[in-house]
Coordinates of C-alpha atoms and ligand atoms in Angstrom, one line a residue:
M68 CA -6.0 -21.3 -37.6
A69 CA -7.7 -19.5 -34.7
K70 CA -5.3 -17.8 -32.3
K71 CA -5.1 -19.3 -28.9
K72 CA -7.3 -17.1 -26.6
Q73 CA -5.2 -15.4 -24.0
D74 CA -6.1 -16.1 -20.4
P75 CA -8.0 -13.0 -19.4
Y76 CA -6.3 -12.8 -16.0
T77 CA -2.8 -12.6 -17.4
P78 CA -1.1 -9.5 -16.0
S79 CA 0.8 -7.0 -18.2
P80 CA 3.0 -4.0 -17.4
A81 CA 0.0 -1.8 -18.1
D82 CA -1.5 -3.1 -14.8
H83 CA 1.3 -1.4 -12.8
F84 CA 1.9 -4.3 -10.5
T85 CA 5.1 -4.1 -8.5
F86 CA 7.0 -6.2 -6.0
G87 CA 9.8 -5.4 -3.6
L88 CA 13.3 -6.9 -3.5
W89 CA 12.4 -7.6 0.1
T90 CA 9.1 -9.3 -0.7
V91 CA 10.0 -11.9 -3.4
G92 CA 13.5 -12.0 -2.0
N93 CA 12.2 -12.9 1.5
V94 CA 14.2 -15.8 2.8
G95 CA 11.6 -17.1 5.2
R96 CA 13.2 -16.1 8.5
D97 CA 10.8 -15.6 11.4
P98 CA 11.3 -14.9 15.1
F99 CA 11.4 -18.6 15.7
G100 CA 13.4 -19.9 12.8
E101 CA 16.2 -19.5 10.4
P102 CA 15.8 -18.9 6.6
T103 CA 14.2 -21.6 4.6
R104 CA 15.2 -20.3 1.2
P105 CA 18.6 -19.3 -0.1
A106 CA 19.1 -15.6 -0.5
L107 CA 18.9 -14.2 -4.1
S108 CA 21.0 -11.2 -5.3
P109 CA 19.0 -8.1 -6.4
A110 CA 19.7 -9.1 -10.0
E111 CA 18.5 -12.7 -9.4
T112 CA 15.4 -11.3 -7.8
V113 CA 14.6 -9.3 -10.8
D114 CA 15.1 -12.4 -13.0
L115 CA 12.6 -14.2 -10.8
L116 CA 10.1 -11.4 -11.4
G117 CA 10.8 -11.7 -15.1
K118 CA 9.9 -15.4 -15.0
A119 CA 6.7 -14.6 -13.2
G120 CA 5.8 -12.4 -16.2
G121 CA 3.8 -9.1 -16.6
V122 CA 5.5 -7.3 -13.7
Y123 CA 5.9 -3.6 -14.1
G124 CA 8.3 -2.7 -11.4
V125 CA 10.5 -3.6 -8.5
N126 CA 11.0 -1.4 -5.4
F127 CA 13.7 -1.4 -2.8
H128 CA 15.0 -0.2 0.5
D129 CA 18.5 1.2 0.2
N130 CA 20.0 -1.8 1.9
D131 CA 18.0 -4.4 -0.1
L132 CA 20.1 -3.2 -3.0
V133 CA 23.4 -2.1 -1.4
P134 CA 24.3 -3.7 2.0
I135 CA 24.8 -1.2 4.8
D136 CA 28.6 -1.9 5.0
A137 CA 29.3 -2.2 1.2
T138 CA 32.4 -0.6 -0.2
T139 CA 32.1 1.8 -3.1
A140 CA 33.4 -0.8 -5.4
E141 CA 30.9 -3.4 -4.2
S142 CA 28.1 -1.0 -4.5
E143 CA 29.0 -0.1 -8.1
R144 CA 29.2 -3.8 -9.1
I145 CA 25.8 -4.6 -7.5
K146 CA 24.1 -1.6 -9.1
K147 CA 25.6 -2.5 -12.5
D148 CA 24.3 -6.1 -12.2
F149 CA 20.9 -4.9 -11.0
R150 CA 20.6 -2.3 -13.9
A151 CA 21.4 -5.1 -16.4
A152 CA 18.7 -7.3 -14.9
L153 CA 16.2 -4.5 -15.0
R154 CA 17.0 -4.0 -18.7
R155 CA 16.8 -7.7 -19.7
N156 CA 13.5 -8.2 -17.9
K157 CA 12.0 -4.8 -18.9
I158 CA 11.3 -4.0 -15.3
K159 CA 11.3 -0.4 -13.8
V160 CA 11.9 1.0 -10.3
P161 CA 8.9 3.2 -9.5
M162 CA 9.4 3.4 -5.7
A163 CA 12.3 3.5 -3.2
T164 CA 12.5 3.7 0.5
T165 CA 14.9 3.6 3.5
N166 CA 15.6 0.8 5.9
L167 CA 15.4 2.7 9.2
F168 CA 14.6 -0.4 11.2
G169 CA 17.1 -3.2 10.6
D170 CA 20.3 -1.9 12.0
P171 CA 20.7 -1.9 15.9
V172 CA 21.4 1.9 15.7
F173 CA 17.7 2.3 15.1
K174 CA 16.5 0.1 17.9
D175 CA 14.7 3.1 19.5
G176 CA 13.6 4.7 16.3
A177 CA 15.1 6.9 13.7
F178 CA 13.4 10.3 13.3
T179 CA 11.9 10.0 16.7
S180 CA 14.9 8.6 18.5
N181 CA 15.8 10.2 21.8
D182 CA 19.4 10.6 20.5
A183 CA 19.9 13.7 18.3
D184 CA 22.9 12.1 16.6
I185 CA 20.8 9.1 15.6
R186 CA 18.1 11.5 14.3
A187 CA 20.8 13.2 12.2
Y188 CA 22.1 9.8 10.9
A189 CA 18.6 8.8 10.0
L190 CA 18.2 12.0 7.9
Q191 CA 21.5 11.4 6.2
K192 CA 20.7 7.8 5.5
T193 CA 17.4 8.8 4.0
M194 CA 19.0 11.5 1.8
R195 CA 21.5 9.0 0.5
A196 CA 18.7 6.5 -0.1
M197 CA 16.8 9.2 -2.0
E198 CA 19.9 9.7 -4.2
L199 CA 20.0 5.9 -4.8
G200 CA 16.3 5.7 -5.7
A201 CA 16.7 8.6 -8.1
E202 CA 19.6 6.9 -9.9
F203 CA 17.0 4.2 -10.9
G204 CA 14.2 6.6 -11.7
A205 CA 12.0 6.1 -8.7
K206 CA 9.3 8.8 -8.3
V207 CA 7.5 7.6 -5.2
Y208 CA 9.4 7.6 -1.9
V209 CA 7.8 5.5 0.9
M210 CA 8.3 6.2 4.5
W211 CA 7.4 3.5 6.9
G212 CA 8.3 4.2 10.6
G213 CA 8.8 0.7 11.7
R214 CA 10.8 1.6 14.8
E215 CA 9.2 5.0 15.4
G216 CA 7.4 4.0 18.6
A217 CA 7.9 2.6 22.1
E218 CA 7.2 -0.3 24.4
T219 CA 6.9 2.0 27.4
D220 CA 5.6 5.6 27.2
A221 CA 8.0 6.4 30.0
A222 CA 10.8 6.4 27.5
K223 CA 9.6 8.9 24.9
D224 CA 7.4 12.0 24.7
P225 CA 4.7 11.1 22.1
V226 CA 4.0 14.8 21.4
L227 CA 7.7 15.4 20.7
A228 CA 7.6 12.3 18.4
V229 CA 5.0 14.0 16.2
K230 CA 7.0 17.2 16.1
R231 CA 10.3 15.3 15.3
S232 CA 8.6 13.4 12.5
R233 CA 7.3 16.7 11.1
D234 CA 10.8 18.3 11.3
A235 CA 12.3 15.3 9.4
L236 CA 9.7 15.4 6.7
N237 CA 9.9 19.1 6.2
F238 CA 13.7 18.8 5.8
L239 CA 13.4 16.0 3.3
C240 CA 10.8 17.8 1.3
K241 CA 13.1 20.7 0.9
F242 CA 16.0 18.4 0.0
N243 CA 13.7 16.8 -2.7
I244 CA 13.0 20.3 -4.1
E245 CA 16.6 21.4 -4.1
R246 CA 17.9 18.3 -5.7
K247 CA 15.0 18.2 -8.2
F248 CA 14.3 14.5 -7.6
G249 CA 10.6 15.0 -8.2
Y250 CA 9.6 12.5 -5.5
R251 CA 6.2 12.3 -4.0
F252 CA 6.4 10.9 -0.4
A253 CA 4.0 8.2 0.7
L254 CA 3.7 7.7 4.4
E255 CA 2.8 4.1 5.6
A256 CA 1.1 3.5 8.9
K257 CA 1.2 0.4 11.1
P258 CA -0.1 0.1 14.6
N259 CA 2.6 -2.2 16.0
E260 CA 5.4 -4.7 15.1
P261 CA 8.3 -4.5 15.4
R262 CA 7.6 -2.0 18.2
G263 CA 5.1 -2.6 20.9
H264 CA 3.4 0.6 19.7
I265 CA 4.1 2.6 16.6
Y266 CA 3.3 6.3 16.3
N267 CA 0.9 7.4 13.5
A268 CA -0.7 4.0 13.9
V269 CA -3.3 4.2 11.1
T270 CA -3.6 5.9 7.7
G271 CA -6.1 8.4 9.1
S272 CA -3.4 9.7 11.6
Y273 CA -1.1 10.4 8.6
L274 CA -3.8 12.2 6.7
A275 CA -4.2 14.6 9.6
F276 CA -0.4 14.9 10.0
I277 CA 0.2 15.8 6.3
A278 CA -1.9 18.9 6.5
T279 CA 0.5 20.3 9.1
L280 CA 3.6 20.0 6.9
D281 CA 5.4 22.8 5.0
H282 CA 4.8 21.0 1.7
P283 CA 1.6 19.0 2.1
E284 CA 1.2 18.8 -1.7
M285 CA 4.3 16.6 -1.9
V286 CA 3.2 14.1 0.7
G287 CA 0.5 11.4 0.6
V288 CA 0.0 8.0 2.0
N289 CA 0.8 4.3 1.3
P290 CA -1.9 2.3 3.1
E291 CA -1.3 -1.4 3.6
F292 CA -4.1 -3.9 3.8
A293 CA -2.5 -6.0 6.6
H294 CA -1.7 -3.0 8.7
E295 CA -5.2 -1.5 8.9
Q296 CA -6.5 -5.0 9.4
M297 CA -4.1 -5.4 12.4
A298 CA -5.7 -2.2 13.8
G299 CA -9.1 -3.8 13.4
L300 CA -10.1 -1.2 10.7
N301 CA -11.9 -1.5 7.4
F302 CA -9.1 -1.1 4.9
V303 CA -11.5 -0.1 2.1
H304 CA -12.7 2.9 4.2
Q305 CA -9.1 4.0 5.0
V306 CA -8.2 3.9 1.3
A307 CA -11.4 5.7 0.4
A308 CA -10.5 8.5 2.8
A309 CA -7.0 8.8 1.2
L310 CA -8.5 8.8 -2.3
E311 CA -11.0 11.4 -1.5
A312 CA -8.3 13.6 0.0
G313 CA -6.2 13.2 -3.2
K314 CA -3.5 11.5 -1.1
L315 CA -3.4 7.9 -2.4
F316 CA 0.1 8.1 -3.8
H317 CA 0.9 4.3 -3.5
I318 CA -0.8 1.2 -2.1
D319 CA 0.6 -2.0 -0.4
L320 CA -1.6 -5.0 -1.2
N321 CA -1.4 -8.2 0.8
D322 CA -3.7 -10.0 3.2
Q323 CA -4.0 -10.7 6.9
E324 CA -6.2 -12.7 9.3
P325 CA -7.6 -10.3 12.0
G326 CA -5.9 -10.3 15.4
R327 CA -2.6 -12.0 14.3
Y328 CA 1.0 -10.9 13.8
D329 CA 1.9 -9.0 10.6
Q330 CA 1.3 -11.9 8.2
D331 CA 1.9 -10.2 4.8
F332 CA 0.0 -13.0 3.0
R333 CA -0.5 -13.1 -0.7
F334 CA -3.2 -10.5 -1.8
A335 CA -6.7 -11.9 -1.6
S336 CA -5.7 -15.2 -0.1
V337 CA -7.7 -14.6 3.1
N338 CA -10.4 -12.0 2.8
Y339 CA -11.9 -12.3 -0.7
K340 CA -14.8 -10.0 -0.1
A341 CA -12.8 -7.1 1.4
A342 CA -10.2 -7.5 -1.4
F343 CA -13.1 -7.3 -3.9
F344 CA -14.4 -4.1 -2.5
L345 CA -10.9 -2.7 -2.5
V346 CA -10.4 -3.5 -6.2
K347 CA -13.8 -2.0 -6.9
L348 CA -12.8 1.2 -5.2
L349 CA -9.5 1.4 -7.1
V350 CA -11.3 0.7 -10.4
D351 CA -14.3 2.9 -9.9
Y352 CA -12.1 5.9 -8.8
K353 CA -9.5 5.2 -11.6
Y354 CA -6.5 4.8 -9.3
K355 CA -3.5 5.3 -11.6
G356 CA -0.6 4.6 -9.2
M357 CA 1.4 1.5 -8.5
K358 CA -0.1 -1.6 -7.0
H359 CA 2.6 -2.9 -4.9
F360 CA 2.4 -6.4 -3.4
D361 CA 4.0 -6.0 0.0
S362 CA 3.7 -9.6 0.9
H363 CA 5.8 -12.7 0.9
A364 CA 5.4 -16.4 0.1
Y365 CA 4.8 -18.9 2.9
R366 CA 7.9 -19.9 4.8
T367 CA 7.3 -23.4 3.4
S368 CA 7.8 -22.3 -0.2
D369 CA 10.9 -22.8 -2.4
H370 CA 11.8 -20.4 -5.2
K371 CA 9.6 -22.2 -7.7
D372 CA 6.7 -21.6 -5.4
V373 CA 7.7 -18.0 -4.8
I374 CA 7.1 -17.5 -8.6
E375 CA 3.6 -19.0 -8.0
F376 CA 3.1 -16.6 -5.1
A377 CA 4.0 -13.6 -7.4
R378 CA 1.7 -14.9 -10.2
G379 CA -1.1 -15.6 -7.8
S380 CA -0.9 -12.0 -6.3
M381 CA -1.4 -10.5 -9.7
R382 CA -3.9 -13.0 -10.9
N383 CA -6.1 -12.5 -7.9
Y384 CA -6.2 -8.8 -8.6
K385 CA -7.1 -9.4 -12.3
I386 CA -9.8 -11.9 -11.3
L387 CA -11.3 -9.4 -8.9
E388 CA -11.2 -6.7 -11.6
A389 CA -13.3 -9.0 -13.7
K390 CA -15.7 -9.5 -10.8
V391 CA -15.9 -5.7 -10.5
R392 CA -16.9 -5.5 -14.2
K393 CA -19.5 -8.1 -13.5
F394 CA -20.9 -6.2 -10.5
N395 CA -21.0 -2.9 -12.5
N396 CA -22.8 -4.6 -15.4
D397 CA -25.1 -6.8 -13.4
R398 CA -28.7 -5.7 -14.1
Q399 CA -30.1 -7.0 -10.8
I400 CA -27.4 -5.1 -8.8
Q401 CA -27.7 -2.0 -10.8
S402 CA -31.5 -1.9 -10.5
L403 CA -31.2 -2.4 -6.7
L404 CA -28.7 0.4 -6.5
R405 CA -31.0 2.7 -8.4
T406 CA -33.9 2.1 -6.0
I407 CA -31.6 2.7 -3.0
D408 CA -30.3 6.0 -4.3
R409 CA -33.3 8.2 -3.7
Q410 CA -33.2 11.8 -4.9
S411 CA -35.1 14.7 -3.4
S412 CA -35.7 18.3 -4.1
N413 CA -35.9 19.0 -0.3
L414 CA -32.2 18.6 0.1
P415 CA -30.4 22.0 -0.4
G416 CA -27.3 21.9 -2.7
G417 CA -25.5 24.4 -0.5
Y418 CA -26.2 26.9 2.2
S419 CA -28.2 30.1 1.6
S420 CA -30.5 31.8 4.1
R421 CA -33.4 31.0 1.7
A422 CA -32.5 27.3 1.5
A423 CA -32.2 27.2 5.3
K424 CA -35.6 28.8 5.7
A425 CA -37.2 26.5 3.2
L426 CA -35.7 23.4 4.8
L427 CA -36.9 24.5 8.3
A428 CA -40.4 24.9 6.9
T429 CA -40.5 21.5 5.2
E430 CA -42.7 18.8 6.6
F431 CA -41.2 15.3 6.6
D432 CA -43.2 12.1 7.3
R433 CA -40.6 10.4 9.4
R434 CA -42.5 7.1 9.6
K435 CA -43.0 6.9 5.8
L436 CA -39.3 7.6 5.3
A437 CA -38.3 4.9 7.8
A438 CA -40.6 2.4 6.0
R439 CA -38.8 2.7 2.6
P440 CA -37.3 -0.6 1.7
L441 CA -33.5 -1.2 1.8
P442 CA -33.0 -4.7 0.3
Y443 CA -29.4 -5.0 1.4
E444 CA -29.7 -8.7 2.1
K445 CA -30.7 -9.3 -1.5
L446 CA -27.9 -7.0 -2.7
D447 CA -25.2 -8.6 -0.6
Q448 CA -26.3 -12.1 -1.5
R449 CA -26.0 -11.2 -5.2
V450 CA -22.4 -9.9 -4.6
G451 CA -21.6 -13.1 -2.8
E452 CA -22.9 -15.2 -5.6
I453 CA -20.8 -13.3 -8.1
L454 CA -17.8 -13.8 -5.9
M455 CA -18.5 -17.5 -5.4
G456 CA -18.8 -17.8 -9.2
V457 CA -22.4 -19.1 -9.5
V458 CA -23.7 -16.2 -11.5
Ligands
GCO797 C1 5.8 -4.3 7.0 C2 6.0 -3.1 6.1 C3 7.1 -2.9 5.3 C4 7.1 -1.6 4.5 C5 8.4 -1.5 3.8 C6 8.5 -0.2 3.1 O1 5.7 -5.4 6.4 O2 5.7 -4.1 8.1 O3 4.8 -3.1 5.3 O4 7.2 -4.0 4.4 O5 6.1 -1.5 3.6 O6 9.4 -1.6 4.7 O7 9.1 0.7 3.9
MN798 MN1 3.2 -5.4 6.5
MN799 MN1 4.1 -2.2 3.5

């Protein structure tokens, strides 16, 4: 009997799809309303991901796993249950991070707080969270400065904020080396929310900042679709800049309508075309890191529908991967791309006085060059037809 053909969009751990305890465990609270779903324990959240199927990993903030006020005994019990759930569902912990935004102590930021004791506490909390992540084998450490910002620039010196962020990171990199955790830090930008303004608002700011650190090789970025979209940027271009710099250590996939609050929608549920070009970028440049769905189900969903949300996130990625293959193998598209990519012996490979002289002496027919065709309408229409499923 013929074997039942497996659905080609079924995810597997080899896809490196990950979720957060805080994403699938999101209870549906918003600024206007109370939770709509009962809270799950960390172990129950892992079981839910096990039910979704094909998930590689689950990530956490320190307090997603161990509540901020937990006793040692409580903490040990939670960790034991969580470890057992990871084992029975064959799910790993590739990334860890610190909650430096939830507790009122961080209401004016953590590493950039005006209060030196709060800055010290933020460092200590991060060191402990690094220890916790390491216990579960995490190798990427995300830093998202949710409260590192201001509503009024009267309150904080934004230059000092950059310096304080640098001091904190330099300290934590040295701690990472001394304790041999082997973490790679991934910095996550966001322009606003929960603060009126957040420092290092976009991924590009972090790329510039990393070069000023004591250990730039240990630090990269974790761009998030929704965050760059909130800043009105082209996410694909931000990720491309990170990739080209060798700094794409992690990625947060979700979706977002432009000009709205931080929606954290299911990946590729809003902007199919941008999501397609993103997947194409990751496929073409062989991104090997984790693909983390930093999103949550609609507030209207129950737990059964949260599983559908998790499956849908992974499925959308797999569907877009298939579309990328289609794009890369499409004869019409490939022949269009070949005509567009014009080579020339006039363009010097690198600088030499001879090359400079030769180029200065070259005659170009500007009008002729301008008249060369660029059939981008045709090209884009073909991409659209692939995406809409008619070819
Ligand atoms: C957000 C952020 C967070 C971070 C997470 C990791 O939704 O504003 O993306 O979800 O990614 O806290 O530190
Ligand atoms: Mn977000
Ligand atoms: Mn994120």
